[in-house]
Amino acid sequence: MANDSSGRRKPRIRKAAPTVREQVEASKQSENEPKQRSEAATGLISKVFLTVAKVIKPILRPLAPIGRWLKIILSWLLPRYFINAWREVRQVTWPNRRETWRLTGAVFVFAVVFGGLVAAVDKGLDELFKKVILK
């Protein structure tokens, strides 16, 4: 049913590309949703986690009050700058592997083009000064 009675195609409706804000909100929503794993992988992960938790929990339980006091002491000792910087770093939305390679390629291409332009301007000015000043 792509053609109507007049023989013309229906106009194709294109969805606008999502804005950065929409991408961030979508990634936050996807982070909140549990990742889908196979039942076997989920069962294996939960068994390993429970085994490790059973071993480590009794060891760490007596250290819990020390951990609370250590957190309080460190919050007094560390400058507020580092604490606020760490909070900001946690809010960053880091790019995935594909985006990282794409952006790295863009930086590389820009550096090569910019280097070529600087070399061309340098060569041109060199020739100009040799002809004008060093006559």
mmCIF file of C-alpha atoms in Angstrom:
data_model
loop_
_atom_site.group_PDB
_atom_site.id
_atom_site.type_symbol
_atom_site.label_atom_id
_atom_site.label_comp_id
_atom_site.label_asym_id
_atom_site.label_seq_id
_atom_site.Cartn_x
_atom_site.Cartn_y
_atom_site.Cartn_z
ATOM 1 C CA MET A 1 0.000 0.000 0.000
ATOM 2 C CA ALA A 2 2.892 2.327 -0.692
ATOM 3 C CA ASN A 3 1.051 3.801 -3.666
ATOM 4 C CA ASP A 4 -2.287 5.538 -3.408
ATOM 5 C CA SER A 5 -4.915 5.689 -6.165
ATOM 6 C CA SER A 6 -3.112 8.463 -8.091
ATOM 7 C CA GLY A 7 0.028 6.379 -8.420
ATOM 8 C CA ARG A 8 2.176 8.677 -6.290
ATOM 9 C CA ARG A 9 4.090 7.485 -3.287
ATOM 10 C CA LYS A 10 3.151 8.593 0.161
ATOM 11 C CA PRO A 11 5.507 11.191 1.576
ATOM 12 C CA ARG A 12 8.122 9.722 3.845
ATOM 13 C CA ILE A 13 7.947 11.067 7.361
ATOM 14 C CA ARG A 14 11.360 11.538 8.893
ATOM 15 C CA LYS A 15 11.851 11.667 12.592
ATOM 16 C CA ALA A 16 14.068 14.493 13.775
ATOM 17 C CA ALA A 17 17.358 13.453 15.340
ATOM 18 C CA PRO A 18 17.186 13.389 19.144
ATOM 19 C CA THR A 19 18.694 16.319 20.982
ATOM 20 C CA VAL A 20 21.517 15.894 23.471
ATOM 21 C CA ARG A 21 19.071 16.311 26.339
ATOM 22 C CA GLU A 22 16.807 13.597 24.913
ATOM 23 C CA GLN A 23 19.809 11.280 24.507
ATOM 24 C CA VAL A 24 20.870 11.849 28.121
ATOM 25 C CA GLU A 25 17.340 11.246 29.414
ATOM 26 C CA ALA A 26 17.068 8.079 27.325
ATOM 27 C CA SER A 27 20.392 6.808 28.660
ATOM 28 C CA LYS A 28 19.288 7.549 32.239
ATOM 29 C CA GLN A 29 16.083 5.606 31.643
ATOM 30 C CA SER A 30 18.000 2.699 30.117
ATOM 31 C CA GLU A 31 20.390 2.709 33.100
ATOM 32 C CA ASN A 32 17.439 2.377 35.466
ATOM 33 C CA GLU A 33 16.010 -0.533 33.519
ATOM 34 C CA PRO A 34 17.626 -3.878 34.299
ATOM 35 C CA LYS A 35 19.831 -5.243 31.529
ATOM 36 C CA GLN A 36 18.515 -8.392 29.928
ATOM 37 C CA ARG A 37 20.744 -11.423 30.379
ATOM 38 C CA SER A 38 20.166 -15.022 29.649
ATOM 39 C CA GLU A 39 18.784 -17.044 32.537
ATOM 40 C CA ALA A 40 21.947 -19.163 32.698
ATOM 41 C CA ALA A 41 24.206 -16.100 32.921
ATOM 42 C CA THR A 42 21.959 -14.490 35.524
ATOM 43 C CA GLY A 43 21.926 -17.665 37.609
ATOM 44 C CA LEU A 44 25.706 -18.022 37.408
ATOM 45 C CA ILE A 45 26.297 -14.379 38.309
ATOM 46 C CA SER A 46 23.941 -14.550 41.265
ATOM 47 C CA LYS A 47 25.572 -17.762 42.541
ATOM 48 C CA VAL A 48 29.055 -16.253 42.318
ATOM 49 C CA PHE A 49 27.884 -13.020 43.952
ATOM 50 C CA LEU A 50 26.187 -14.864 46.807
ATOM 51 C CA THR A 51 29.251 -17.039 47.384
ATOM 52 C CA VAL A 52 31.561 -14.019 47.484
ATOM 53 C CA ALA A 53 29.130 -12.130 49.722
ATOM 54 C CA LYS A 54 28.987 -15.028 52.184
ATOM 55 C CA VAL A 55 32.768 -15.012 52.462
ATOM 56 C CA ILE A 56 33.359 -11.252 52.614
ATOM 57 C CA LYS A 57 30.384 -10.138 54.723
ATOM 58 C CA PRO A 58 31.558 -11.657 58.031
ATOM 59 C CA ILE A 59 35.003 -10.131 57.487
ATOM 60 C CA LEU A 60 33.713 -6.629 56.768
ATOM 61 C CA ARG A 61 30.940 -6.519 59.380
ATOM 62 C CA PRO A 62 33.248 -5.597 62.310
ATOM 63 C CA LEU A 63 34.838 -2.866 60.167
ATOM 64 C CA ALA A 64 31.540 -1.060 59.440
ATOM 65 C CA PRO A 65 31.862 1.505 62.269
ATOM 66 C CA ILE A 66 35.422 2.249 61.173
ATOM 67 C CA GLY A 67 34.177 2.865 57.637
ATOM 68 C CA ARG A 68 31.624 5.412 58.852
ATOM 69 C CA TRP A 69 34.221 7.251 60.933
ATOM 70 C CA LEU A 70 36.738 7.101 58.106
ATOM 71 C CA LYS A 71 34.201 8.716 55.789
ATOM 72 C CA ILE A 72 33.573 11.505 58.311
ATOM 73 C CA ILE A 73 37.284 12.089 58.895
ATOM 74 C CA LEU A 74 38.070 12.136 55.179
ATOM 75 C CA SER A 75 35.263 14.597 54.534
ATOM 76 C CA TRP A 76 36.952 16.921 57.050
ATOM 77 C CA LEU A 77 40.459 16.378 55.720
ATOM 78 C CA LEU A 78 39.837 16.515 51.980
ATOM 79 C CA PRO A 79 39.268 19.956 50.500
ATOM 80 C CA ARG A 80 35.757 20.611 49.275
ATOM 81 C CA TYR A 81 37.169 21.099 45.783
ATOM 82 C CA PHE A 82 38.051 17.404 45.407
ATOM 83 C CA ILE A 83 34.714 16.274 46.809
ATOM 84 C CA ASN A 84 32.797 18.533 44.425
ATOM 85 C CA ALA A 85 35.032 17.501 41.514
ATOM 86 C CA TRP A 86 34.287 13.842 42.236
ATOM 87 C CA ARG A 87 30.548 14.573 42.299
ATOM 88 C CA GLU A 88 30.832 16.275 38.908
ATOM 89 C CA VAL A 89 32.789 13.363 37.427
ATOM 90 C CA ARG A 90 30.073 10.953 38.560
ATOM 91 C CA GLN A 91 27.479 13.012 36.665
ATOM 92 C CA VAL A 92 29.366 12.820 33.356
ATOM 93 C CA THR A 93 27.772 10.759 30.607
ATOM 94 C CA TRP A 94 30.755 8.938 29.118
ATOM 95 C CA PRO A 95 30.715 7.991 25.419
ATOM 96 C CA ASN A 96 30.611 4.372 24.364
ATOM 97 C CA ARG A 97 33.379 2.694 22.350
ATOM 98 C CA ARG A 98 31.903 3.554 18.945
ATOM 99 C CA GLU A 99 31.441 7.225 19.802
ATOM 100 C CA THR A 100 34.964 7.351 21.230
ATOM 101 C CA TRP A 101 36.500 6.049 18.009
ATOM 102 C CA ARG A 102 34.351 8.387 15.897
ATOM 103 C CA LEU A 103 35.358 11.412 17.946
ATOM 104 C CA THR A 104 39.015 10.341 17.954
ATOM 105 C CA GLY A 105 38.906 10.118 14.168
ATOM 106 C CA ALA A 106 37.354 13.566 13.945
ATOM 107 C CA VAL A 107 40.113 15.016 16.138
ATOM 108 C CA PHE A 108 42.778 13.297 14.030
ATOM 109 C CA VAL A 109 41.319 14.612 10.753
ATOM 110 C CA PHE A 110 41.014 18.113 12.211
ATOM 111 C CA ALA A 111 44.638 18.012 13.413
ATOM 112 C CA VAL A 112 45.902 16.930 9.984
ATOM 113 C CA VAL A 113 43.861 19.582 8.149
ATOM 114 C CA PHE A 114 44.842 22.309 10.609
ATOM 115 C CA GLY A 115 48.505 21.258 10.407
ATOM 116 C CA GLY A 116 48.339 21.447 6.614
ATOM 117 C CA LEU A 117 46.822 24.933 6.756
ATOM 118 C CA VAL A 118 49.487 26.149 9.176
ATOM 119 C CA ALA A 119 52.236 24.653 6.980
ATOM 120 C CA ALA A 120 50.783 26.321 3.873
ATOM 121 C CA VAL A 121 50.513 29.726 5.580
ATOM 122 C CA ASP A 122 54.038 29.332 6.986
ATOM 123 C CA LYS A 123 55.448 28.482 3.550
ATOM 124 C CA GLY A 124 53.580 31.410 1.962
ATOM 125 C CA LEU A 125 54.763 33.916 4.551
ATOM 126 C CA ASP A 126 58.317 32.554 4.292
ATOM 127 C CA GLU A 127 58.360 33.102 0.532
ATOM 128 C CA LEU A 128 56.778 36.546 0.920
ATOM 129 C CA PHE A 129 59.335 37.718 3.468
ATOM 130 C CA LYS A 130 62.224 36.342 1.402
ATOM 131 C CA LYS A 131 61.052 38.306 -1.636
ATOM 132 C CA VAL A 132 60.029 41.520 0.160
ATOM 133 C CA ILE A 133 62.423 41.894 3.112
ATOM 134 C CA LEU A 134 65.509 39.971 1.955
ATOM 135 C CA LYS A 135 65.619 41.455 -1.556
#
